[in-house]
mmCIF file with all atom_site columns, C-alpha atoms in Angstrom:
data_model
loop_
_atom_site.group_PDB
_atom_site.id
_atom_site.type_symbol
_atom_site.label_atom_id
_atom_site.label_alt_id
_atom_site.label_comp_id
_atom_site.label_asym_id
_atom_site.label_entity_id
_atom_site.label_seq_id
_atom_site.pdbx_PDB_ins_code
_atom_site.Cartn_x
_atom_site.Cartn_y
_atom_site.Cartn_z
_atom_site.occupancy
_atom_site.B_iso_or_equiv
_atom_site.pdbx_formal_charge
_atom_site.auth_seq_id
_atom_site.auth_comp_id
_atom_site.auth_asym_id
_atom_site.auth_atom_id
_atom_site.pdbx_PDB_model_num
ATOM 1   C CA . MET K 1 1   ? 92.779 50.465 62.782 1.00 0.00 ? 14  MET K CA 1
ATOM 2   C CA . ARG K 1 2   ? 92.659 51.563 59.151 1.00 0.00 ? 15  ARG K CA 1
ATOM 3   C CA . ASN K 1 3   ? 91.394 54.910 57.866 1.00 0.00 ? 16  ASN K CA 1
ATOM 4   C CA . PHE K 1 4   ? 88.767 53.887 55.312 1.00 0.00 ? 17  PHE K CA 1
ATOM 5   C CA . ARG K 1 5   ? 88.630 57.392 53.814 1.00 0.00 ? 18  ARG K CA 1
ATOM 6   C CA . GLU K 1 6   ? 92.179 56.952 52.550 1.00 0.00 ? 19  GLU K CA 1
ATOM 7   C CA . LEU K 1 7   ? 91.412 53.714 50.682 1.00 0.00 ? 20  LEU K CA 1
ATOM 8   C CA . GLU K 1 8   ? 90.946 54.089 46.932 1.00 0.00 ? 21  GLU K CA 1
ATOM 9   C CA . ILE K 1 9   ? 88.381 51.272 46.927 1.00 0.00 ? 22  ILE K CA 1
ATOM 10  C CA . TRP K 1 10  ? 86.238 53.144 49.464 1.00 0.00 ? 23  TRP K CA 1
ATOM 11  C CA . GLN K 1 11  ? 86.539 56.370 47.440 1.00 0.00 ? 24  GLN K CA 1
ATOM 12  C CA . LEU K 1 12  ? 85.533 54.583 44.229 1.00 0.00 ? 25  LEU K CA 1
ATOM 13  C CA . GLY K 1 13  ? 82.636 52.903 46.007 1.00 0.00 ? 26  GLY K CA 1
ATOM 14  C CA . MET K 1 14  ? 81.403 56.255 47.292 1.00 0.00 ? 27  MET K CA 1
ATOM 15  C CA . GLN K 1 15  ? 81.669 57.809 43.834 1.00 0.00 ? 28  GLN K CA 1
ATOM 16  C CA . LEU K 1 16  ? 79.660 54.950 42.358 1.00 0.00 ? 29  LEU K CA 1
ATOM 17  C CA . ALA K 1 17  ? 76.875 55.148 44.950 1.00 0.00 ? 30  ALA K CA 1
ATOM 18  C CA . ILE K 1 18  ? 76.674 58.917 44.506 1.00 0.00 ? 31  ILE K CA 1
ATOM 19  C CA . LYS K 1 19  ? 76.538 58.509 40.710 1.00 0.00 ? 32  LYS K CA 1
ATOM 20  C CA . ILE K 1 20  ? 73.705 55.959 40.863 1.00 0.00 ? 33  ILE K CA 1
ATOM 21  C CA . TYR K 1 21  ? 71.383 57.845 43.213 1.00 0.00 ? 34  TYR K CA 1
ATOM 22  C CA . PRO K 1 22  ? 70.268 60.647 40.844 1.00 0.00 ? 35  PRO K CA 1
ATOM 23  C CA . LEU K 1 23  ? 69.731 58.158 38.024 1.00 0.00 ? 36  LEU K CA 1
ATOM 24  C CA . THR K 1 24  ? 66.975 56.496 40.071 1.00 0.00 ? 37  THR K CA 1
ATOM 25  C CA . GLU K 1 25  ? 65.093 59.647 41.103 1.00 0.00 ? 38  GLU K CA 1
ATOM 26  C CA . ASP K 1 26  ? 62.742 59.624 38.117 1.00 0.00 ? 39  ASP K CA 1
ATOM 27  C CA . TRP K 1 27  ? 62.139 55.894 37.922 1.00 0.00 ? 40  TRP K CA 1
ATOM 28  C CA . PRO K 1 28  ? 58.447 54.928 38.050 1.00 0.00 ? 41  PRO K CA 1
ATOM 29  C CA . GLN K 1 29  ? 56.926 54.253 41.482 1.00 0.00 ? 42  GLN K CA 1
ATOM 30  C CA . VAL K 1 30  ? 56.306 50.640 40.493 1.00 0.00 ? 43  VAL K CA 1
ATOM 31  C CA . HIS K 1 31  ? 60.068 50.051 40.838 1.00 0.00 ? 44  HIS K CA 1
ATOM 32  C CA . LEU K 1 32  ? 60.487 51.925 44.137 1.00 0.00 ? 45  LEU K CA 1
ATOM 33  C CA . PHE K 1 33  ? 60.309 48.996 46.551 1.00 0.00 ? 46  PHE K CA 1
ATOM 34  C CA . ARG K 1 34  ? 62.178 46.476 44.427 1.00 0.00 ? 47  ARG K CA 1
ATOM 35  C CA . LEU K 1 35  ? 64.676 47.615 41.835 1.00 0.00 ? 48  LEU K CA 1
ATOM 36  C CA . THR K 1 36  ? 65.232 51.151 43.143 1.00 0.00 ? 49  THR K CA 1
ATOM 37  C CA . ALA K 1 37  ? 65.672 50.027 46.738 1.00 0.00 ? 50  ALA K CA 1
ATOM 38  C CA . GLN K 1 38  ? 67.860 47.119 45.626 1.00 0.00 ? 51  GLN K CA 1
ATOM 39  C CA . ILE K 1 39  ? 70.261 49.135 43.469 1.00 0.00 ? 52  ILE K CA 1
ATOM 40  C CA . LEU K 1 40  ? 70.554 51.941 46.034 1.00 0.00 ? 53  LEU K CA 1
ATOM 41  C CA . GLY K 1 41  ? 71.060 49.465 48.854 1.00 0.00 ? 54  GLY K CA 1
ATOM 42  C CA . ALA K 1 42  ? 73.644 47.354 47.038 1.00 0.00 ? 55  ALA K CA 1
ATOM 43  C CA . SER K 1 43  ? 75.635 50.308 45.709 1.00 0.00 ? 56  SER K CA 1
ATOM 44  C CA . SER K 1 44  ? 75.768 52.038 49.094 1.00 0.00 ? 57  SER K CA 1
ATOM 45  C CA . ALA K 1 45  ? 76.697 48.751 50.783 1.00 0.00 ? 58  ALA K CA 1
ATOM 46  C CA . VAL K 1 46  ? 79.998 48.649 48.868 1.00 0.00 ? 59  VAL K CA 1
ATOM 47  C CA . PRO K 1 47  ? 81.692 51.568 50.665 1.00 0.00 ? 60  PRO K CA 1
ATOM 48  C CA . THR K 1 48  ? 79.748 50.815 53.850 1.00 0.00 ? 61  THR K CA 1
ATOM 49  C CA . ASN K 1 49  ? 81.199 47.300 54.093 1.00 0.00 ? 62  ASN K CA 1
ATOM 50  C CA . ILE K 1 50  ? 84.691 48.582 53.328 1.00 0.00 ? 63  ILE K CA 1
ATOM 51  C CA . ALA K 1 51  ? 84.363 51.152 56.115 1.00 0.00 ? 64  ALA K CA 1
ATOM 52  C CA . GLU K 1 52  ? 82.956 48.595 58.533 1.00 0.00 ? 65  GLU K CA 1
ATOM 53  C CA . GLY K 1 53  ? 85.789 46.205 57.753 1.00 0.00 ? 66  GLY K CA 1
ATOM 54  C CA . CYS K 1 54  ? 88.322 48.920 58.547 1.00 0.00 ? 67  CYS K CA 1
ATOM 55  C CA . GLY K 1 55  ? 86.956 48.992 62.066 1.00 0.00 ? 68  GLY K CA 1
ATOM 56  C CA . ARG K 1 56  ? 87.672 45.308 62.626 1.00 0.00 ? 69  ARG K CA 1
ATOM 57  C CA . SER K 1 57  ? 90.732 44.283 64.569 1.00 0.00 ? 70  SER K CA 1
ATOM 58  C CA . SER K 1 58  ? 91.974 41.387 62.444 1.00 0.00 ? 71  SER K CA 1
ATOM 59  C CA . ASP K 1 59  ? 92.968 41.044 58.807 1.00 0.00 ? 72  ASP K CA 1
ATOM 60  C CA . ARG K 1 60  ? 90.679 38.025 58.599 1.00 0.00 ? 73  ARG K CA 1
ATOM 61  C CA . ASP K 1 61  ? 87.645 40.094 59.613 1.00 0.00 ? 74  ASP K CA 1
ATOM 62  C CA . PHE K 1 62  ? 88.693 42.973 57.365 1.00 0.00 ? 75  PHE K CA 1
ATOM 63  C CA . LYS K 1 63  ? 89.012 40.587 54.424 1.00 0.00 ? 76  LYS K CA 1
ATOM 64  C CA . ARG K 1 64  ? 85.550 39.159 55.105 1.00 0.00 ? 77  ARG K CA 1
ATOM 65  C CA . TYR K 1 65  ? 84.016 42.651 54.858 1.00 0.00 ? 78  TYR K CA 1
ATOM 66  C CA . LEU K 1 66  ? 85.919 43.303 51.641 1.00 0.00 ? 79  LEU K CA 1
ATOM 67  C CA . GLU K 1 67  ? 84.390 40.094 50.286 1.00 0.00 ? 80  GLU K CA 1
ATOM 68  C CA . TYR K 1 68  ? 80.949 41.394 51.284 1.00 0.00 ? 81  TYR K CA 1
ATOM 69  C CA . ALA K 1 69  ? 81.733 44.646 49.457 1.00 0.00 ? 82  ALA K CA 1
ATOM 70  C CA . LEU K 1 70  ? 82.783 42.702 46.363 1.00 0.00 ? 83  LEU K CA 1
ATOM 71  C CA . GLY K 1 71  ? 79.547 40.724 46.448 1.00 0.00 ? 84  GLY K CA 1
ATOM 72  C CA . GLU K 1 72  ? 77.558 43.957 46.693 1.00 0.00 ? 85  GLU K CA 1
ATOM 73  C CA . ALA K 1 73  ? 79.445 45.318 43.673 1.00 0.00 ? 86  ALA K CA 1
ATOM 74  C CA . PHE K 1 74  ? 78.407 42.263 41.654 1.00 0.00 ? 87  PHE K CA 1
ATOM 75  C CA . GLU K 1 75  ? 74.834 42.648 42.895 1.00 0.00 ? 88  GLU K CA 1
ATOM 76  C CA . THR K 1 76  ? 74.897 46.295 41.806 1.00 0.00 ? 89  THR K CA 1
ATOM 77  C CA . GLU K 1 77  ? 76.098 45.224 38.354 1.00 0.00 ? 90  GLU K CA 1
ATOM 78  C CA . THR K 1 78  ? 73.123 42.875 38.048 1.00 0.00 ? 91  THR K CA 1
ATOM 79  C CA . GLN K 1 79  ? 70.742 45.653 39.104 1.00 0.00 ? 92  GLN K CA 1
ATOM 80  C CA . VAL K 1 80  ? 72.265 47.995 36.502 1.00 0.00 ? 93  VAL K CA 1
ATOM 81  C CA . LEU K 1 81  ? 71.723 45.365 33.806 1.00 0.00 ? 94  LEU K CA 1
ATOM 82  C CA . LEU K 1 82  ? 68.126 44.865 34.949 1.00 0.00 ? 95  LEU K CA 1
ATOM 83  C CA . ALA K 1 83  ? 67.486 48.616 34.955 1.00 0.00 ? 96  ALA K CA 1
ATOM 84  C CA . PHE K 1 84  ? 68.836 48.821 31.413 1.00 0.00 ? 97  PHE K CA 1
ATOM 85  C CA . SER K 1 85  ? 66.671 45.900 30.282 1.00 0.00 ? 98  SER K CA 1
ATOM 86  C CA . TYR K 1 86  ? 63.631 47.692 31.774 1.00 0.00 ? 99  TYR K CA 1
ATOM 87  C CA . LYS K 1 87  ? 64.645 50.806 29.806 1.00 0.00 ? 100 LYS K CA 1
ATOM 88  C CA . LEU K 1 88  ? 65.298 52.796 32.977 1.00 0.00 ? 101 LEU K CA 1
ATOM 89  C CA . LEU K 1 89  ? 68.904 53.505 31.996 1.00 0.00 ? 102 LEU K CA 1
ATOM 90  C CA . THR K 1 90  ? 70.288 54.585 28.645 1.00 0.00 ? 103 THR K CA 1
ATOM 91  C CA . GLU K 1 91  ? 72.954 52.488 27.005 1.00 0.00 ? 104 GLU K CA 1
ATOM 92  C CA . ASN K 1 92  ? 75.544 55.171 27.795 1.00 0.00 ? 105 ASN K CA 1
ATOM 93  C CA . GLU K 1 93  ? 74.523 55.261 31.472 1.00 0.00 ? 106 GLU K CA 1
ATOM 94  C CA . LYS K 1 94  ? 74.658 51.473 31.657 1.00 0.00 ? 107 LYS K CA 1
ATOM 95  C CA . ASP K 1 95  ? 78.046 51.267 29.941 1.00 0.00 ? 108 ASP K CA 1
ATOM 96  C CA . GLU K 1 96  ? 79.567 53.937 32.185 1.00 0.00 ? 109 GLU K CA 1
ATOM 97  C CA . LEU K 1 97  ? 78.286 52.265 35.349 1.00 0.00 ? 110 LEU K CA 1
ATOM 98  C CA . ILE K 1 98  ? 79.457 48.816 34.226 1.00 0.00 ? 111 ILE K CA 1
ATOM 99  C CA . GLU K 1 99  ? 82.907 50.215 33.442 1.00 0.00 ? 112 GLU K CA 1
ATOM 100 C CA . ASP K 1 100 ? 83.064 51.822 36.901 1.00 0.00 ? 113 ASP K CA 1
ATOM 101 C CA . LEU K 1 101 ? 81.861 48.606 38.531 1.00 0.00 ? 114 LEU K CA 1
ATOM 102 C CA . HIS K 1 102 ? 84.401 46.421 36.730 1.00 0.00 ? 115 HIS K CA 1
ATOM 103 C CA . LEU K 1 103 ? 87.230 48.715 37.838 1.00 0.00 ? 116 LEU K CA 1
ATOM 104 C CA . LEU K 1 104 ? 85.949 48.669 41.415 1.00 0.00 ? 117 LEU K CA 1
ATOM 105 C CA . GLN K 1 105 ? 85.514 44.873 41.388 1.00 0.00 ? 118 GLN K CA 1
ATOM 106 C CA . ARG K 1 106 ? 89.088 44.373 40.133 1.00 0.00 ? 119 ARG K CA 1
ATOM 107 C CA . LYS K 1 107 ? 90.515 46.724 42.752 1.00 0.00 ? 120 LYS K CA 1
ATOM 108 C CA . ILE K 1 108 ? 88.573 45.168 45.631 1.00 0.00 ? 121 ILE K CA 1
ATOM 109 C CA . ASN K 1 109 ? 89.641 41.703 44.472 1.00 0.00 ? 122 ASN K CA 1
ATOM 110 C CA . ALA K 1 110 ? 93.292 42.795 44.286 1.00 0.00 ? 123 ALA K CA 1
ATOM 111 C CA . PHE K 1 111 ? 93.027 44.256 47.797 1.00 0.00 ? 124 PHE K CA 1
ATOM 112 C CA . ILE K 1 112 ? 91.590 40.961 49.066 1.00 0.00 ? 125 ILE K CA 1
ATOM 113 C CA . GLN K 1 113 ? 94.382 38.983 47.392 1.00 0.00 ? 126 GLN K CA 1
ATOM 114 C CA . ALA K 1 114 ? 97.008 41.241 48.969 1.00 0.00 ? 127 ALA K CA 1
ATOM 115 C CA . ILE K 1 115 ? 95.663 40.422 52.444 1.00 0.00 ? 128 ILE K CA 1
ATOM 116 C CA . LYS K 1 116 ? 95.890 36.622 52.001 1.00 0.00 ? 129 LYS K CA 1
#
């Protein structure tokens, strides 16, 4: 069994989810049940799926959960771009999040490739 807390990809995923949460606190109520819930859910699902995969007994299962985490990272990127287009994020906030997401996506993908 792997210790997910020691994995850089889990740590980066946690940092990202924690960074996104306060940015959504002042978003208008109209976005609460769609965009806000979506971006918070997708961003928190990245480290959650990595942690869940660490509890699986086979590399195949672990890899599948890493692929889920990667998909959630891409979903989060889309939500960030939508939030920016709705003027809920500044350009600097958007750029910083996208940079973080691209790094995380590359690292998760490299981890997946190393398991193959």
